[in-house]
Amino acid sequence: DTAVSQTPKYLVTQMGNDKSIKCEQNLGHDTMYWYKQDSKKFLKIMFSYNNKELIINETVPNRFSPKSPDKAHLNLHINSLELGDSAVYFCASSQDLPGTASNQPQHFGDGTRLSIL
Amino acid sequence: GEDVEQSLFLSVREGDSSVINCTYTDSSSTYLYWYKQEPGAGLQLLTYIFSNMDMKQDQRLTVLLNKKDKHLSLRIADTQTGDSAIYFCAQRASGYSTLTFGKGTMLLVSP
């Protein structure tokens, strides 16, 4: 049983298009995240949601809009894709409350490899 | 600001011990994590340590934390070819749920 699942696994598209990546977790966690991993493998937080509410937005361009229809899902919509958006996008979840020092680890999905032509 | 540094590459022979090092700058870090990423795969949590501990052992893995020097290490005993992967050190600051990652150490294990 997959704990954190992302779709699609691979996404190849043209510059200027709009695309979405979906993420679902079946762990019953309250907090979900999106991370971006660039070509040099550097991982950086993009967004954090707790119980469908946006908690953290790390200076990500407005073209990126996360949406959380319920606490088990956090989707990422990207408008007007640019070459620099090519990366691997990881979804993660944890049983945390913001502002608390919890030891609950984050569980990651397998990533979505986005390539912009 | 938060910063996590790791050496980029480590090569060992099968059966040897591997030691991957990490330094961090945020003194309010409460938890420190090690994740493993195999080629084309996601991140797998290996182990973590709370900042009031100085050592944690889990089978072949030993984590050492020197809080004074803000230095964290991961030792893998009897390294196997299946351990070849990128290893990420990550810190979580007090009051925050997000992680700050290092750039990863690529471990190559040769037979």
PDB file of C-alpha atoms in Angstrom:
ATOM      1  CA  ASP A   1       0.000   0.000   0.000  1.00  0.00           C
ATOM      2  CA  THR A   2       1.482   3.310  -1.090  1.00  0.00           C
ATOM      3  CA  ALA A   3       1.541   5.844   1.735  1.00  0.00           C
ATOM      4  CA  VAL A   4       2.152   9.017  -0.278  1.00  0.00           C
ATOM      5  CA  SER A   5       1.321   8.731  -3.966  1.00  0.00           C
ATOM      6  CA  GLN A   6       1.910  11.300  -6.673  1.00  0.00           C
ATOM      7  CA  THR A   7       0.643  11.391 -10.230  1.00  0.00           C
ATOM      8  CA  PRO A   8       1.934  11.564 -12.813  1.00  0.00           C
ATOM      9  CA  LYS A   9       5.407  10.141 -12.259  1.00  0.00           C
ATOM     10  CA  TYR A  10       6.693  11.790 -15.434  1.00  0.00           C
ATOM     11  CA  LEU A  11       5.402  14.953 -17.081  1.00  0.00           C
ATOM     12  CA  VAL A  12       6.832  16.331 -20.310  1.00  0.00           C
ATOM     13  CA  THR A  13       5.224  19.455 -21.700  1.00  0.00           C
ATOM     14  CA  GLN A  14       5.807  22.626 -23.682  1.00  0.00           C
ATOM     15  CA  MET A  15       6.759  26.001 -22.273  1.00  0.00           C
ATOM     16  CA  GLY A  16       3.721  28.160 -21.584  1.00  0.00           C
ATOM     17  CA  ASN A  17       1.355  25.275 -20.816  1.00  0.00           C
ATOM     18  CA  ASP A  18      -0.595  24.797 -17.571  1.00  0.00           C
ATOM     19  CA  LYS A  19      -0.261  21.500 -15.720  1.00  0.00           C
ATOM     20  CA  SER A  20      -1.248  19.883 -12.431  1.00  0.00           C
ATOM     21  CA  ILE A  21       0.408  17.327 -10.190  1.00  0.00           C
ATOM     22  CA  LYS A  22      -1.707  15.381  -7.727  1.00  0.00           C
ATOM     23  CA  CYS A  23      -0.751  14.026  -4.328  1.00  0.00           C
ATOM     24  CA  GLU A  24      -2.645  11.815  -1.945  1.00  0.00           C
ATOM     25  CA  GLN A  25      -1.662  10.322   1.395  1.00  0.00           C
ATOM     26  CA  ASN A  26      -3.430   7.479   3.173  1.00  0.00           C
ATOM     27  CA  LEU A  27      -1.583   7.880   6.463  1.00  0.00           C
ATOM     28  CA  GLY A  28      -4.170  10.076   8.132  1.00  0.00           C
ATOM     29  CA  HIS A  29      -1.636  12.888   8.468  1.00  0.00           C
ATOM     30  CA  ASP A  30      -2.647  16.493   9.064  1.00  0.00           C
ATOM     31  CA  THR A  31       0.223  18.229   7.301  1.00  0.00           C
ATOM     32  CA  MET A  32       1.298  17.988   3.676  1.00  0.00           C
ATOM     33  CA  TYR A  33       4.153  19.573   1.772  1.00  0.00           C
ATOM     34  CA  TRP A  34       5.539  20.221  -1.680  1.00  0.00           C
ATOM     35  CA  TYR A  35       9.293  20.222  -2.218  1.00  0.00           C
ATOM     36  CA  LYS A  36      11.253  20.986  -5.395  1.00  0.00           C
ATOM     37  CA  GLN A  37      14.470  19.136  -6.247  1.00  0.00           C
ATOM     38  CA  ASP A  38      16.561  20.808  -8.924  1.00  0.00           C
ATOM     39  CA  SER A  39      19.025  19.242 -11.368  1.00  0.00           C
ATOM     40  CA  LYS A  40      21.774  19.413  -8.750  1.00  0.00           C
ATOM     41  CA  LYS A  41      19.589  17.393  -6.340  1.00  0.00           C
ATOM     42  CA  PHE A  42      19.033  20.380  -4.047  1.00  0.00           C
ATOM     43  CA  LEU A  43      15.723  20.025  -2.164  1.00  0.00           C
ATOM     44  CA  LYS A  44      13.784  23.078  -1.111  1.00  0.00           C
ATOM     45  CA  ILE A  45      10.396  23.472   0.556  1.00  0.00           C
ATOM     46  CA  MET A  46       7.721  25.193  -1.533  1.00  0.00           C
ATOM     47  CA  PHE A  47       4.483  24.923   0.447  1.00  0.00           C
ATOM     48  CA  SER A  48       3.125  23.450   3.622  1.00  0.00           C
ATOM     49  CA  TYR A  49      -0.548  22.843   4.377  1.00  0.00           C
ATOM     50  CA  ASN A  50      -2.121  21.835   7.649  1.00  0.00           C
ATOM     51  CA  ASN A  51      -5.723  20.627   7.624  1.00  0.00           C
ATOM     52  CA  LYS A  52      -6.356  22.216   4.212  1.00  0.00           C
ATOM     53  CA  GLU A  53      -4.904  25.573   5.262  1.00  0.00           C
ATOM     54  CA  LEU A  54      -1.766  27.123   3.788  1.00  0.00           C
ATOM     55  CA  ILE A  55       0.891  27.440   6.476  1.00  0.00           C
ATOM     56  CA  ILE A  56       4.103  28.107   4.574  1.00  0.00           C
ATOM     57  CA  ASN A  57       4.719  29.631   1.148  1.00  0.00           C
ATOM     58  CA  GLU A  58       8.443  29.932   0.526  1.00  0.00           C
ATOM     59  CA  THR A  59       8.636  32.758  -2.022  1.00  0.00           C
ATOM     60  CA  VAL A  60       7.305  30.600  -4.787  1.00  0.00           C
ATOM     61  CA  PRO A  61       6.087  32.442  -7.926  1.00  0.00           C
ATOM     62  CA  ASN A  62       2.353  33.056  -8.187  1.00  0.00           C
ATOM     63  CA  ARG A  63       2.270  30.704 -11.154  1.00  0.00           C
ATOM     64  CA  PHE A  64       2.357  27.892  -8.608  1.00  0.00           C
ATOM     65  CA  SER A  65      -0.947  27.390  -6.812  1.00  0.00           C
ATOM     66  CA  PRO A  66      -1.435  24.553  -4.357  1.00  0.00           C
ATOM     67  CA  LYS A  67      -4.910  23.313  -3.617  1.00  0.00           C
ATOM     68  CA  SER A  68      -6.008  21.076  -0.772  1.00  0.00           C
ATOM     69  CA  PRO A  69      -9.583  19.815  -1.213  1.00  0.00           C
ATOM     70  CA  ASP A  70      -9.239  17.759   1.976  1.00  0.00           C
ATOM     71  CA  LYS A  71      -6.434  16.925   4.357  1.00  0.00           C
ATOM     72  CA  ALA A  72      -5.515  13.757   2.440  1.00  0.00           C
ATOM     73  CA  HIS A  73      -4.867  15.607  -0.827  1.00  0.00           C
ATOM     74  CA  LEU A  74      -2.542  18.404  -1.844  1.00  0.00           C
ATOM     75  CA  ASN A  75      -2.419  19.173  -5.552  1.00  0.00           C
ATOM     76  CA  LEU A  76      -0.033  21.539  -7.295  1.00  0.00           C
ATOM     77  CA  HIS A  77      -1.149  23.563 -10.301  1.00  0.00           C
ATOM     78  CA  ILE A  78       1.425  25.398 -12.374  1.00  0.00           C
ATOM     79  CA  ASN A  79       0.478  28.087 -14.895  1.00  0.00           C
ATOM     80  CA  SER A  80       2.560  29.288 -17.844  1.00  0.00           C
ATOM     81  CA  LEU A  81       5.330  26.744 -17.382  1.00  0.00           C
ATOM     82  CA  GLU A  82       8.893  27.990 -17.827  1.00  0.00           C
ATOM     83  CA  LEU A  83      12.136  26.172 -18.610  1.00  0.00           C
ATOM     84  CA  GLY A  84      13.342  26.761 -15.055  1.00  0.00           C
ATOM     85  CA  ASP A  85      10.397  24.796 -13.692  1.00  0.00           C
ATOM     86  CA  SER A  86      12.034  21.567 -14.906  1.00  0.00           C
ATOM     87  CA  ALA A  87      12.723  19.609 -11.728  1.00  0.00           C
ATOM     88  CA  VAL A  88      11.488  16.752  -9.594  1.00  0.00           C
ATOM     89  CA  TYR A  89       8.593  17.735  -7.348  1.00  0.00           C
ATOM     90  CA  PHE A  90       8.118  15.770  -4.158  1.00  0.00           C
ATOM     91  CA  CYS A  91       5.011  15.632  -2.033  1.00  0.00           C
ATOM     92  CA  ALA A  92       5.362  14.701   1.643  1.00  0.00           C
ATOM     93  CA  SER A  93       3.171  14.382   4.713  1.00  0.00           C
ATOM     94  CA  SER A  94       3.584  14.228   8.461  1.00  0.00           C
ATOM     95  CA  GLN A  95       1.467  14.064  11.565  1.00  0.00           C
ATOM     96  CA  ASP A  96       2.427  17.478  12.867  1.00  0.00           C
ATOM     97  CA  LEU A  97       0.856  20.601  14.132  1.00  0.00           C
ATOM     98  CA  PRO A  98       2.574  23.840  13.080  1.00  0.00           C
ATOM     99  CA  GLY A  99       4.430  25.479  15.884  1.00  0.00           C
ATOM    100  CA  THR A 100       5.123  22.243  17.711  1.00  0.00           C
ATOM    101  CA  ALA A 101       8.410  20.418  18.001  1.00  0.00           C
ATOM    102  CA  SER A 102       7.310  16.975  16.997  1.00  0.00           C
ATOM    103  CA  ASN A 103       9.517  14.053  16.086  1.00  0.00           C
ATOM    104  CA  GLN A 104       7.057  12.774  13.535  1.00  0.00           C
ATOM    105  CA  PRO A 105       9.050  12.219  10.351  1.00  0.00           C
ATOM    106  CA  GLN A 106       7.940  13.329   6.931  1.00  0.00           C
ATOM    107  CA  HIS A 107       6.998  10.614   4.480  1.00  0.00           C
ATOM    108  CA  PHE A 108       7.785  11.351   0.855  1.00  0.00           C
ATOM    109  CA  GLY A 109       6.209  10.308  -2.388  1.00  0.00           C
ATOM    110  CA  ASP A 110       8.306   8.992  -5.275  1.00  0.00           C
ATOM    111  CA  GLY A 111       8.371  12.351  -7.038  1.00  0.00           C
ATOM    112  CA  THR A 112       7.061  13.794 -10.300  1.00  0.00           C
ATOM    113  CA  ARG A 113       9.725  14.457 -12.917  1.00  0.00           C
ATOM    114  CA  LEU A 114       8.676  17.573 -14.826  1.00  0.00           C
ATOM    115  CA  SER A 115      10.491  18.380 -18.058  1.00  0.00           C
ATOM    116  CA  ILE A 116       9.741  21.556 -19.990  1.00  0.00           C
ATOM    117  CA  LEU A 117      10.575  21.556 -23.698  1.00  0.00           C
TER     118      LEU A 117
ATOM    119  CA  GLY B   1      19.355  31.863   8.134  1.00  0.00           C
ATOM    120  CA  GLU B   2      19.336  28.112   8.036  1.00  0.00           C
ATOM    121  CA  ASP B   3      22.080  26.286   6.207  1.00  0.00           C
ATOM    122  CA  VAL B   4      22.990  22.618   6.032  1.00  0.00           C
ATOM    123  CA  GLU B   5      26.276  21.534   4.460  1.00  0.00           C
ATOM    124  CA  GLN B   6      27.438  18.109   3.346  1.00  0.00           C
ATOM    125  CA  SER B   7      30.351  16.784   1.359  1.00  0.00           C
ATOM    126  CA  LEU B   8      29.141  15.908  -2.121  1.00  0.00           C
ATOM    127  CA  PHE B   9      30.737  12.547  -2.751  1.00  0.00           C
ATOM    128  CA  LEU B  10      32.048   9.489  -0.886  1.00  0.00           C
ATOM    129  CA  SER B  11      33.453   6.304  -2.353  1.00  0.00           C
ATOM    130  CA  VAL B  12      34.053   3.139  -0.304  1.00  0.00           C
ATOM    131  CA  ARG B  13      34.646  -0.549  -0.904  1.00  0.00           C
ATOM    132  CA  GLU B  14      32.047  -3.152  -0.005  1.00  0.00           C
ATOM    133  CA  GLY B  15      32.434  -4.295   3.592  1.00  0.00           C
ATOM    134  CA  ASP B  16      34.088  -1.064   4.755  1.00  0.00           C
ATOM    135  CA  SER B  17      32.400   1.482   7.006  1.00  0.00           C
ATOM    136  CA  SER B  18      31.070   4.708   5.487  1.00  0.00           C
ATOM    137  CA  VAL B  19      30.892   7.975   7.379  1.00  0.00           C
ATOM    138  CA  ILE B  20      28.832  10.812   5.930  1.00  0.00           C
ATOM    139  CA  ASN B  21      29.201  14.189   7.601  1.00  0.00           C
ATOM    140  CA  CYS B  22      26.852  17.142   7.905  1.00  0.00           C
ATOM    141  CA  THR B  23      27.089  20.566   9.526  1.00  0.00           C
ATOM    142  CA  TYR B  24      24.221  22.908  10.259  1.00  0.00           C
ATOM    143  CA  THR B  25      23.971  26.499  11.390  1.00  0.00           C
ATOM    144  CA  ASP B  26      20.605  26.790  13.095  1.00  0.00           C
ATOM    145  CA  SER B  27      21.209  26.315  16.818  1.00  0.00           C
ATOM    146  CA  SER B  28      17.464  25.998  17.429  1.00  0.00           C
ATOM    147  CA  SER B  29      17.349  22.733  15.463  1.00  0.00           C
ATOM    148  CA  THR B  30      15.345  20.248  17.428  1.00  0.00           C
ATOM    149  CA  TYR B  31      15.435  17.214  15.171  1.00  0.00           C
ATOM    150  CA  LEU B  32      17.992  16.114  12.618  1.00  0.00           C
ATOM    151  CA  TYR B  33      17.242  13.518   9.977  1.00  0.00           C
ATOM    152  CA  TRP B  34      18.988  11.306   7.483  1.00  0.00           C
ATOM    153  CA  TYR B  35      17.166  10.431   4.267  1.00  0.00           C
ATOM    154  CA  LYS B  36      18.290   8.088   1.489  1.00  0.00           C
ATOM    155  CA  GLN B  37      17.443   8.618  -2.187  1.00  0.00           C
ATOM    156  CA  GLU B  38      18.131   5.830  -4.659  1.00  0.00           C
ATOM    157  CA  PRO B  39      18.289   6.684  -8.375  1.00  0.00           C
ATOM    158  CA  GLY B  40      14.892   7.644  -9.746  1.00  0.00           C
ATOM    159  CA  ALA B  41      13.204   7.125  -6.395  1.00  0.00           C
ATOM    160  CA  GLY B  42      11.773   9.231  -3.596  1.00  0.00           C
ATOM    161  CA  LEU B  43      13.263   9.964  -0.197  1.00  0.00           C
ATOM    162  CA  GLN B  44      13.344   7.204   2.370  1.00  0.00           C
ATOM    163  CA  LEU B  45      13.711   8.154   6.016  1.00  0.00           C
ATOM    164  CA  LEU B  46      16.648   6.260   7.501  1.00  0.00           C
ATOM    165  CA  THR B  47      16.865   7.616  11.003  1.00  0.00           C
ATOM    166  CA  TYR B  48      16.584  10.768  13.072  1.00  0.00           C
ATOM    167  CA  ILE B  49      17.990  12.143  16.298  1.00  0.00           C
ATOM    168  CA  PHE B  50      16.673  14.636  18.790  1.00  0.00           C
ATOM    169  CA  SER B  51      18.998  17.477  19.688  1.00  0.00           C
ATOM    170  CA  ASN B  52      19.308  16.411  23.330  1.00  0.00           C
ATOM    171  CA  MET B  53      20.861  13.093  22.279  1.00  0.00           C
ATOM    172  CA  ASP B  54      24.448  12.584  21.177  1.00  0.00           C
ATOM    173  CA  MET B  55      24.197   9.117  19.658  1.00  0.00           C
ATOM    174  CA  LYS B  56      21.629   6.810  18.191  1.00  0.00           C
ATOM    175  CA  GLN B  57      22.221   3.310  16.833  1.00  0.00           C
ATOM    176  CA  ASP B  58      19.901   1.364  14.576  1.00  0.00           C
ATOM    177  CA  GLN B  59      21.306  -1.895  13.200  1.00  0.00           C
ATOM    178  CA  ARG B  60      24.107  -0.937  10.774  1.00  0.00           C
ATOM    179  CA  LEU B  61      23.444   2.792  11.196  1.00  0.00           C
ATOM    180  CA  THR B  62      25.003   4.977  13.880  1.00  0.00           C
ATOM    181  CA  VAL B  63      24.199   8.683  14.150  1.00  0.00           C
ATOM    182  CA  LEU B  64      26.521  10.943  16.128  1.00  0.00           C
ATOM    183  CA  LEU B  65      25.560  14.484  17.068  1.00  0.00           C
ATOM    184  CA  ASN B  66      27.973  17.112  18.350  1.00  0.00           C
ATOM    185  CA  LYS B  67      25.631  19.926  19.264  1.00  0.00           C
ATOM    186  CA  LYS B  68      28.421  22.272  20.316  1.00  0.00           C
ATOM    187  CA  ASP B  69      30.037  22.063  16.868  1.00  0.00           C
ATOM    188  CA  LYS B  70      26.669  21.619  15.088  1.00  0.00           C
ATOM    189  CA  HIS B  71      28.024  18.494  13.437  1.00  0.00           C
ATOM    190  CA  LEU B  72      26.061  15.391  12.550  1.00  0.00           C
ATOM    191  CA  SER B  73      27.406  12.161  11.093  1.00  0.00           C
ATOM    192  CA  LEU B  74      25.939   8.947   9.745  1.00  0.00           C
ATOM    193  CA  ARG B  75      28.048   5.817   9.948  1.00  0.00           C
ATOM    194  CA  ILE B  76      27.056   2.788   7.907  1.00  0.00           C
ATOM    195  CA  ALA B  77      28.789  -0.385   9.052  1.00  0.00           C
ATOM    196  CA  ASP B  78      29.619  -3.188   6.596  1.00  0.00           C
ATOM    197  CA  THR B  79      28.582  -1.055   3.613  1.00  0.00           C
ATOM    198  CA  GLN B  80      26.902  -2.979   0.798  1.00  0.00           C
ATOM    199  CA  THR B  81      26.503  -2.149  -2.892  1.00  0.00           C
ATOM    200  CA  GLY B  82      22.813  -1.657  -2.201  1.00  0.00           C
ATOM    201  CA  ASP B  83      23.733   1.272   0.042  1.00  0.00           C
ATOM    202  CA  SER B  84      24.850   3.246  -3.028  1.00  0.00           C
ATOM    203  CA  ALA B  85      22.550   6.277  -3.096  1.00  0.00           C
ATOM    204  CA  ILE B  86      22.384   9.949  -2.216  1.00  0.00           C
ATOM    205  CA  TYR B  87      22.130  10.642   1.512  1.00  0.00           C
ATOM    206  CA  PHE B  88      20.491  13.846   2.683  1.00  0.00           C
ATOM    207  CA  CYS B  89      20.927  15.452   6.054  1.00  0.00           C
ATOM    208  CA  ALA B  90      17.957  17.604   7.121  1.00  0.00           C
ATOM    209  CA  GLN B  91      17.169  19.777  10.088  1.00  0.00           C
ATOM    210  CA  ARG B  92      13.911  20.891  11.610  1.00  0.00           C
ATOM    211  CA  ALA B  93      13.980  24.096  13.635  1.00  0.00           C
ATOM    212  CA  SER B  94      11.975  24.535  16.786  1.00  0.00           C
ATOM    213  CA  GLY B  95       8.393  25.576  16.062  1.00  0.00           C
ATOM    214  CA  TYR B  96       8.523  24.684  12.372  1.00  0.00           C
ATOM    215  CA  SER B  97       7.386  21.563  10.619  1.00  0.00           C
ATOM    216  CA  THR B  98       9.336  21.983   7.376  1.00  0.00           C
ATOM    217  CA  LEU B  99      12.771  20.549   6.788  1.00  0.00           C
ATOM    218  CA  THR B 100      15.909  22.264   5.528  1.00  0.00           C
ATOM    219  CA  PHE B 101      17.983  19.832   3.496  1.00  0.00           C
ATOM    220  CA  GLY B 102      21.673  19.655   2.712  1.00  0.00           C
ATOM    221  CA  LYS B 103      22.680  19.165  -0.915  1.00  0.00           C
ATOM    222  CA  GLY B 104      23.168  15.450  -0.448  1.00  0.00           C
ATOM    223  CA  THR B 105      26.186  13.144  -0.366  1.00  0.00           C
ATOM    224  CA  MET B 106      26.462  10.617  -3.167  1.00  0.00           C
ATOM    225  CA  LEU B 107      27.763   7.332  -1.727  1.00  0.00           C
ATOM    226  CA  LEU B 108      29.301   4.936  -4.219  1.00  0.00           C
ATOM    227  CA  VAL B 109      30.062   1.433  -2.985  1.00  0.00           C
ATOM    228  CA  SER B 110      32.342  -0.652  -5.160  1.00  0.00           C
ATOM    229  CA  PRO B 111      32.603  -4.464  -4.974  1.00  0.00           C
TER     230      PRO B 111
END
